[in-house]
Tab-separated table of C-alpha atoms (C1' of nucleotides) in Angstrom:
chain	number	residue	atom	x	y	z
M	106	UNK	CA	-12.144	24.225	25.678
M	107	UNK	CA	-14.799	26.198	24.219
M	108	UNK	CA	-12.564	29.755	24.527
M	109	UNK	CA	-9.556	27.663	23.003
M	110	UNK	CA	-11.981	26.623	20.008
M	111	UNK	CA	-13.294	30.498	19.699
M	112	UNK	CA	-9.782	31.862	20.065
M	113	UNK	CA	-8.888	29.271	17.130
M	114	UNK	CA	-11.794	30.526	14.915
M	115	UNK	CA	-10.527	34.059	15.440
M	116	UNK	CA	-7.119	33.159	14.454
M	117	UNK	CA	-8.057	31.946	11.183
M	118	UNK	CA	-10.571	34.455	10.701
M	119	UNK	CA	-8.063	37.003	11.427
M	120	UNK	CA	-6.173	35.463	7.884
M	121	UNK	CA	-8.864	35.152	6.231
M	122	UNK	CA	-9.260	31.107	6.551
M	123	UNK	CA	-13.119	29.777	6.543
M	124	UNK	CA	-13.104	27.921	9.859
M	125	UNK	CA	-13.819	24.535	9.087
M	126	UNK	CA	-14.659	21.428	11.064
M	127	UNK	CA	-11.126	20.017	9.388
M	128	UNK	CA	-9.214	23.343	9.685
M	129	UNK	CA	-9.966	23.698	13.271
M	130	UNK	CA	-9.259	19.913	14.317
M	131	UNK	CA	-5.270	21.099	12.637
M	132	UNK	CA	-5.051	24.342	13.668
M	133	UNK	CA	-6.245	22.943	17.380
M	134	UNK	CA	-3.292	20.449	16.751
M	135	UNK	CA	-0.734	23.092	15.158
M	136	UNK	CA	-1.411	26.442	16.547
M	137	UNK	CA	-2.165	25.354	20.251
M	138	UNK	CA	1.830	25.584	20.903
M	139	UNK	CA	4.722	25.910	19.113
M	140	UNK	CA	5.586	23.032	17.011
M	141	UNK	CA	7.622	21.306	13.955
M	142	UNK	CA	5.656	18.485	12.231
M	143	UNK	CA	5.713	17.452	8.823
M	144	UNK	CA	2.478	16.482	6.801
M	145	UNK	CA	2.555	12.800	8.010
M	146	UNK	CA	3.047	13.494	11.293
M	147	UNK	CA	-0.173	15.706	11.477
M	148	UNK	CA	-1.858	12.600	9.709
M	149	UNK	CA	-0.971	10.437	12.586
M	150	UNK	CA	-1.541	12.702	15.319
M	151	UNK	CA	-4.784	13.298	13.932
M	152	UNK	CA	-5.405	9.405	13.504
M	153	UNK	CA	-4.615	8.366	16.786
M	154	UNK	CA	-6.863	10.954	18.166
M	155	UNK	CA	-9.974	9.468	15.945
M	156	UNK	CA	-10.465	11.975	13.559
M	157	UNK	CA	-10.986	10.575	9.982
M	158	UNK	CA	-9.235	13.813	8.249
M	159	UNK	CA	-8.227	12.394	4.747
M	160	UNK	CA	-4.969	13.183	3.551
M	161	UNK	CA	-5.641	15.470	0.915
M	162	UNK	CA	-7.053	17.856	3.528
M	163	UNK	CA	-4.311	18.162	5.858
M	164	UNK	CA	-2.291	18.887	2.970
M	165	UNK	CA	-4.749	21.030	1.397
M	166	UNK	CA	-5.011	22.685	4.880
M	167	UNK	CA	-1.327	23.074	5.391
M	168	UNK	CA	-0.872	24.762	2.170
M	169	UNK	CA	-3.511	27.085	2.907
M	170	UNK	CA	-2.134	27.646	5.956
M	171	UNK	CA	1.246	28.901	4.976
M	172	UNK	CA	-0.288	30.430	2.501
M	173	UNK	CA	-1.648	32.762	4.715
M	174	UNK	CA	0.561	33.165	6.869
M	175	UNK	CA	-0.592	30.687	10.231
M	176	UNK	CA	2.144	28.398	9.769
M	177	UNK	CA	5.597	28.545	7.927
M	178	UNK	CA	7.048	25.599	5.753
M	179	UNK	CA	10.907	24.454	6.162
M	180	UNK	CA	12.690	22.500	4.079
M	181	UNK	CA	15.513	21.080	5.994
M	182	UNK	CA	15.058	17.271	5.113
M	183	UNK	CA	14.722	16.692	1.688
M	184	UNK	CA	12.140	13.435	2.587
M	185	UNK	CA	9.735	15.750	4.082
M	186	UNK	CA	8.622	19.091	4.370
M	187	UNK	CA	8.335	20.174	8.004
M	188	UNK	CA	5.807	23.116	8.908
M	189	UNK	CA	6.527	25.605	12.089
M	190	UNK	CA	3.948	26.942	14.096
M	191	UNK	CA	6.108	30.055	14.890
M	192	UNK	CA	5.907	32.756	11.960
M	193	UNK	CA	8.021	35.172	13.090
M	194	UNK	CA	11.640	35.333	12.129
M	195	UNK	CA	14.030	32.804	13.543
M	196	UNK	CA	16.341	30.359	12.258
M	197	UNK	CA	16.691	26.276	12.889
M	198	UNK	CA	19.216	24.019	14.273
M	199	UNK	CA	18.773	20.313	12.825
M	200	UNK	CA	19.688	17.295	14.231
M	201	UNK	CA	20.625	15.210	10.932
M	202	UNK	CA	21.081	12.127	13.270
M	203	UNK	CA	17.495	12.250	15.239
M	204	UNK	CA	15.730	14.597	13.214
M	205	UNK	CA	14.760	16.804	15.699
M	206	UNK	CA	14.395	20.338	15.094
M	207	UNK	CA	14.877	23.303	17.213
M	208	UNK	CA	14.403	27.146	17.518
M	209	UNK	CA	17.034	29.496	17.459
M	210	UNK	CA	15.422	32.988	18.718
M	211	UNK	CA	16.069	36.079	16.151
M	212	UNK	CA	18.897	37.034	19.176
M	213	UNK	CA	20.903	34.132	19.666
M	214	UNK	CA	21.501	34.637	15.622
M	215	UNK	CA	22.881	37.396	13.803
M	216	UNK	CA	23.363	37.477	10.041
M	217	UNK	CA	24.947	41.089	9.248
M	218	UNK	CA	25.644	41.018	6.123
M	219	UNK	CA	23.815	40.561	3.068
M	220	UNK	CA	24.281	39.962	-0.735
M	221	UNK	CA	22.668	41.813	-3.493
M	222	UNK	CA	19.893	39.723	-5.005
M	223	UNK	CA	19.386	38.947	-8.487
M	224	UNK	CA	17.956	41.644	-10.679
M	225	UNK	CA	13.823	41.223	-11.006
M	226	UNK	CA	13.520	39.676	-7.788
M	227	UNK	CA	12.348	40.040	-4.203
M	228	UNK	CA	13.876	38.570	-1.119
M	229	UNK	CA	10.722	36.012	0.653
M	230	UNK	CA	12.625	34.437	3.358
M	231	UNK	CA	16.213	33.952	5.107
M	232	UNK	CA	16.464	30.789	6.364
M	233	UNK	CA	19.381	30.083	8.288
M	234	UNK	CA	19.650	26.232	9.081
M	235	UNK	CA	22.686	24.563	11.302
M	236	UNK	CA	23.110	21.213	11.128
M	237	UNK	CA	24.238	19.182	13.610
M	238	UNK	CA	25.377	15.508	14.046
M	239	UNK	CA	25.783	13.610	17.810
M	240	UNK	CA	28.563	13.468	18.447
M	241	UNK	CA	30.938	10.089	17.884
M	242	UNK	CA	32.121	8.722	21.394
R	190	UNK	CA	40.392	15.034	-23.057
R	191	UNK	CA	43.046	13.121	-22.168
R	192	UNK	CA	44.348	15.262	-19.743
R	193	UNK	CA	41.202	16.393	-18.957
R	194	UNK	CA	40.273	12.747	-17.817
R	195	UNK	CA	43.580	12.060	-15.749
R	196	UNK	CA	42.750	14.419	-14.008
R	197	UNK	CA	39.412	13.745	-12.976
R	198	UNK	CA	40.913	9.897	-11.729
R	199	UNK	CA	43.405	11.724	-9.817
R	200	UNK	CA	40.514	13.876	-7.957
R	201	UNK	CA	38.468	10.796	-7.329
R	202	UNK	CA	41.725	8.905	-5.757
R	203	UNK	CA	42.855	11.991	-3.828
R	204	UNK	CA	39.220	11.329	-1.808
R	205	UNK	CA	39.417	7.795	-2.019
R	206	UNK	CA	37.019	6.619	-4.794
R	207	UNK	CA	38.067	3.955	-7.138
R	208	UNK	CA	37.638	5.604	-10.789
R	209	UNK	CA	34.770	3.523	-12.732
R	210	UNK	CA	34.393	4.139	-15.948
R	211	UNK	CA	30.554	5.155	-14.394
R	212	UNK	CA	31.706	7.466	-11.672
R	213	UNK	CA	34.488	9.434	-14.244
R	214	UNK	CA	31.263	9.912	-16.640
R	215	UNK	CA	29.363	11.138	-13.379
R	216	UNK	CA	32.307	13.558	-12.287
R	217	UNK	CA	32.836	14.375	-15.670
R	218	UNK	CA	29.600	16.148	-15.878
R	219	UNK	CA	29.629	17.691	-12.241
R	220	UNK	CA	32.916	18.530	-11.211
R	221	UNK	CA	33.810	20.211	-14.715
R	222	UNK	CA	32.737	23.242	-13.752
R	223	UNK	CA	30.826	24.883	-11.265
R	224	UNK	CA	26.730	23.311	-11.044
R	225	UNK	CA	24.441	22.719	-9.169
R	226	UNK	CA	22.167	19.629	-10.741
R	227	UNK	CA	19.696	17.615	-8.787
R	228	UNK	CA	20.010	13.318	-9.408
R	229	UNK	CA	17.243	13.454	-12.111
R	230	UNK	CA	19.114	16.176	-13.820
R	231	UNK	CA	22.430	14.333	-14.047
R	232	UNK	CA	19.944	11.182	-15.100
R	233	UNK	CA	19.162	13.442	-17.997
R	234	UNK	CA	21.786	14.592	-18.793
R	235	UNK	CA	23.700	11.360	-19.044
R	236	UNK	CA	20.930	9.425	-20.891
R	237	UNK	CA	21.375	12.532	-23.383
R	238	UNK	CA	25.054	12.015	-23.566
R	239	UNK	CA	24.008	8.524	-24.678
R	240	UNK	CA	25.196	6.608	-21.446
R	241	UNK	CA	23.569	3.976	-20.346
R	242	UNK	CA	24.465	4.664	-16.536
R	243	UNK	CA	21.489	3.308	-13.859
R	244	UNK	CA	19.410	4.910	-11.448
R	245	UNK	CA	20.984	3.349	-9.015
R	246	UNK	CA	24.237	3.863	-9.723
R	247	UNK	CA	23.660	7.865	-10.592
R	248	UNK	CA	22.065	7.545	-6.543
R	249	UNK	CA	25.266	5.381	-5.315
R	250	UNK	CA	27.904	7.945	-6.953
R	251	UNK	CA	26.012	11.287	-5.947
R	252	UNK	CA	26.339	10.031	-2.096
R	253	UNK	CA	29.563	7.922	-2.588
R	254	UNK	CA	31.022	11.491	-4.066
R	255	UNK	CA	28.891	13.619	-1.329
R	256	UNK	CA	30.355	11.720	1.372
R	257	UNK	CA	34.058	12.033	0.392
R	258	UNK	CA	34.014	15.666	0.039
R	259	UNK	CA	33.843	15.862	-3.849
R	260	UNK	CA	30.332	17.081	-3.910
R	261	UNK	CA	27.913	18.955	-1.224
R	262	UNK	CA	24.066	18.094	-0.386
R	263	UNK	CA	21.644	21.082	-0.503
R	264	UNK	CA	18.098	20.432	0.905
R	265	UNK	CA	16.708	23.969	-0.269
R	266	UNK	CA	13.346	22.331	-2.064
R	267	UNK	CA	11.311	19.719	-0.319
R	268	UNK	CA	10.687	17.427	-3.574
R	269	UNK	CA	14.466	16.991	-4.586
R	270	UNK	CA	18.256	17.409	-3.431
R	271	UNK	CA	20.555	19.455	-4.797
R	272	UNK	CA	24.384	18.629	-5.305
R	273	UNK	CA	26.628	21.324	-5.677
R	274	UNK	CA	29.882	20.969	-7.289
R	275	UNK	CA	31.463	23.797	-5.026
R	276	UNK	CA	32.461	22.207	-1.632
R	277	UNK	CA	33.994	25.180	-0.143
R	278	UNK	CA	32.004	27.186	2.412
R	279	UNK	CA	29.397	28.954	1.030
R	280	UNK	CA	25.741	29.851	0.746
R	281	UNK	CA	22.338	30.334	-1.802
R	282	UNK	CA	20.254	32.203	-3.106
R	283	UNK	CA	17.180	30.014	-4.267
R	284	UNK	CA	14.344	31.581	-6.365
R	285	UNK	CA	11.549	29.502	-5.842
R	286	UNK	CA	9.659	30.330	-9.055
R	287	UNK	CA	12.231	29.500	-11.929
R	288	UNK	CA	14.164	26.571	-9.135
R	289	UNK	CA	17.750	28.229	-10.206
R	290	UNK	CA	20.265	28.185	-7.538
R	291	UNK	CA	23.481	30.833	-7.353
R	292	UNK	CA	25.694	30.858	-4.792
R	293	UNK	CA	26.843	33.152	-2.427
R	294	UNK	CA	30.362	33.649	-1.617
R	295	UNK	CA	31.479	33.837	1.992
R	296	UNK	CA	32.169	37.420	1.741
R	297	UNK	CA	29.026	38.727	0.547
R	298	UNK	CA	27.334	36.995	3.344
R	299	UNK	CA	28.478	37.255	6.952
R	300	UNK	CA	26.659	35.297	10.002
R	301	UNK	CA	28.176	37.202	13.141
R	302	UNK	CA	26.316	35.660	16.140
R	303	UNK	CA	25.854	31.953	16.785
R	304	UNK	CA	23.781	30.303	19.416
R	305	UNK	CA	24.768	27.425	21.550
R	306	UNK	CA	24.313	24.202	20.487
R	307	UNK	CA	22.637	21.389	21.812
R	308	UNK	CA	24.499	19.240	24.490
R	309	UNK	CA	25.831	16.071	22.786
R	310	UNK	CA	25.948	17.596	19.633
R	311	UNK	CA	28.660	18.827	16.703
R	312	UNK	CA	28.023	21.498	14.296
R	313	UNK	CA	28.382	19.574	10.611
R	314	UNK	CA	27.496	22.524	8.631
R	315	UNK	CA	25.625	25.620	8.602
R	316	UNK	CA	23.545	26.972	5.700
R	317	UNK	CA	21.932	30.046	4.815
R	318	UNK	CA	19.431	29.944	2.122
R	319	UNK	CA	17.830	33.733	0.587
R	320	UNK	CA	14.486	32.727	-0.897
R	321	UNK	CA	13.791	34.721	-3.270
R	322	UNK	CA	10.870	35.104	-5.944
R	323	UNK	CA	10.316	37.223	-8.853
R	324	UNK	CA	8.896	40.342	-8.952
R	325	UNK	CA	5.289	40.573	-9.210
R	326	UNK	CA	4.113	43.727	-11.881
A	255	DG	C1'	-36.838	23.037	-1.904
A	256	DG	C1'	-33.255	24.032	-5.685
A	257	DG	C1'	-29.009	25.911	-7.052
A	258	DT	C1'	-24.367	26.947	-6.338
A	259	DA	C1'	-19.672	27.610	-4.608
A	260	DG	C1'	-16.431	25.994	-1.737
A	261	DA	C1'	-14.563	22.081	0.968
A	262	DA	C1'	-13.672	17.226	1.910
A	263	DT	C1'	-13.004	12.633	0.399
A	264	DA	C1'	-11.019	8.140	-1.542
A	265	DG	C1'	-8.146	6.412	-4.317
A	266	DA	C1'	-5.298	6.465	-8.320
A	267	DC	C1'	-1.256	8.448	-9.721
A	268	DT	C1'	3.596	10.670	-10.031
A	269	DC	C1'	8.055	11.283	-8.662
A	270	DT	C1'	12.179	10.887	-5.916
A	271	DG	C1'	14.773	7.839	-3.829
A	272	DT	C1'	15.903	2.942	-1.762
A	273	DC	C1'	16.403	-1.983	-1.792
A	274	DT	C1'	17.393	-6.500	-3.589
A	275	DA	C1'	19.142	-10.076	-6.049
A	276	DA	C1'	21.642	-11.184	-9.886
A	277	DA	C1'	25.358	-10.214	-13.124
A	278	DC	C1'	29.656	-8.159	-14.125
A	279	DT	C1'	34.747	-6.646	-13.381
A	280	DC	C1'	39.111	-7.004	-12.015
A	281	DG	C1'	43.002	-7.986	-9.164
A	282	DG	C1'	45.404	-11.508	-6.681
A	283	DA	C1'	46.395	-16.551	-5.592
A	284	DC	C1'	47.321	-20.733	-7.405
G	65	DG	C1'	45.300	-19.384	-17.761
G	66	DT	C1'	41.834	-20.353	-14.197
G	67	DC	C1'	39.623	-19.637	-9.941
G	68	DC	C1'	38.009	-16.823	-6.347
G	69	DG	C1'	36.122	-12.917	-3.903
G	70	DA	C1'	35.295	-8.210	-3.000
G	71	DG	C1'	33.479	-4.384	-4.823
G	72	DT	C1'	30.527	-2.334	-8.543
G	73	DT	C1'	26.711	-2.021	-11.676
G	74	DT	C1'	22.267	-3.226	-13.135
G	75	DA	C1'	17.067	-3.747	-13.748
G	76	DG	C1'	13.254	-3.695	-11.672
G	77	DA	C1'	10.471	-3.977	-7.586
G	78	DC	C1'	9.387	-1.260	-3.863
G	79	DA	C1'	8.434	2.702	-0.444
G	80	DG	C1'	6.944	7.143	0.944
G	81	DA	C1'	5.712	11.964	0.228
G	82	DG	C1'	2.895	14.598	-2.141
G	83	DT	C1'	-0.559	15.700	-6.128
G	84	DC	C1'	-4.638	15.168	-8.946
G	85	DT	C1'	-9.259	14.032	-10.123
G	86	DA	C1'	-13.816	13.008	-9.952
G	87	DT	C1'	-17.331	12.546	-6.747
G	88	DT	C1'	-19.727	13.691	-2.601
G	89	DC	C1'	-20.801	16.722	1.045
G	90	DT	C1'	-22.018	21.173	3.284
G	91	DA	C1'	-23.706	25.551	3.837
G	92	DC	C1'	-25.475	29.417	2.300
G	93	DC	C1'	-28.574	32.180	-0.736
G	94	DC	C1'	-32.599	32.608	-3.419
DNA sequence: GGGTAGAATAGACTCTGTCTAAACTCGGAC
DNA sequence: GTCCGAGTTTAGACAGAGTCTATTCTACCC
């Protein structure tokens, strides 16, 4: 537990987050394995394991987060912002019905063309999202 | 106008929606041309046309129209959904500092690989989204 | 110890979207 | 023409995600 928490510390350290009693207590809950959970569902995680986090701090947090680079945000539900754990490249499947959201890896994926962008700007992210329904007996 | 109008009540009865005076005022403004508005846009935009159409109606048309095919959802920013007037297969570009939206025709873009999908599960649509922002100096 | 900058907090607030119950519309039956 | 009923529209209450603000807390530096 205590080389978790260190290894933790590091990470944020490492992009240039203060480590914070708060920060760790979400980054413990985010960064520990690979994850999708919007805002709320941090708050509830959080709640049912007795921390009093308020909610302006685990959104605080998350922004900061993505900010620098520990987490990335996806905006596949339009109710809720979901934030990944995994920062490297990769795209999303969506399950409109459950709202469950998995990885596609970088391979399984191949976008091979791409448009010219708009003059006076720079491309941030591809995000390529496939939704999918269960199906109807 | 006339004609104009006839032929809006024919494209709302060739996808099965009755023509209310409310909904032909709603298609009016989207299906005219090419857009991509979110509901509090077409809200303005009607209340600046004079109309007197409700928030819930504006709500009730945008899905009534989205689910027969006249109009497509696009969850591309967290706060809001889109509805874009072009139902053919397509994709974005999204620049997340002005919130404009252009499309990307199927040609520009090509997605080459695609990974298996979930058991129990149909592929409903899939969407590619370019975030882009502008330049910094 | 005092000062200060950054972080955390509660709670009010905003905004998008949904729900509900009542009123309206319009076609068909009589 | 009148009645009825299904579908539509409406205002306003409501819900939930997220933001803002003013205050309090914490930690570090002098």
């Amino acid at each position: 537990m205590k080389a978790r928490q260190e290894s933790l510390e590091q990470s944020l350290a490492r992009h240039g987050v203060k480590p914070t009693p708060q920060r760790l207590e979400i980054a413990a809950l985010m960064l520990r394995e690979p994850c999708h959970l919007s805002a709320d569902q941090v708050m509830a995680q959080l709640r049912e394991a007795g921390s009093g986090v308020s909610k302006a701090t685990v959104y605080n947090t998350l922004h900061l987060f993505s900010s620098q680079g520990l987490l990335r945000e996806i905006a596949v539900d339009p109710s809720r912002l979901f934030y990944d754990s995994t920062t490297t490249p990769h795209h999303h499947i969506y399950n409109e019905d459950t709202g469950e959201l998995v990885d596609v890896l970088p391979d399984e994926l191949e976008v091979s063309r791409l448009p010219q962008l708009p003059a006076g700007t720079d491309a941030h992210c591809l995000e390529v999202v496939i939704r999918v329904r269960n199906q109807r007996k």
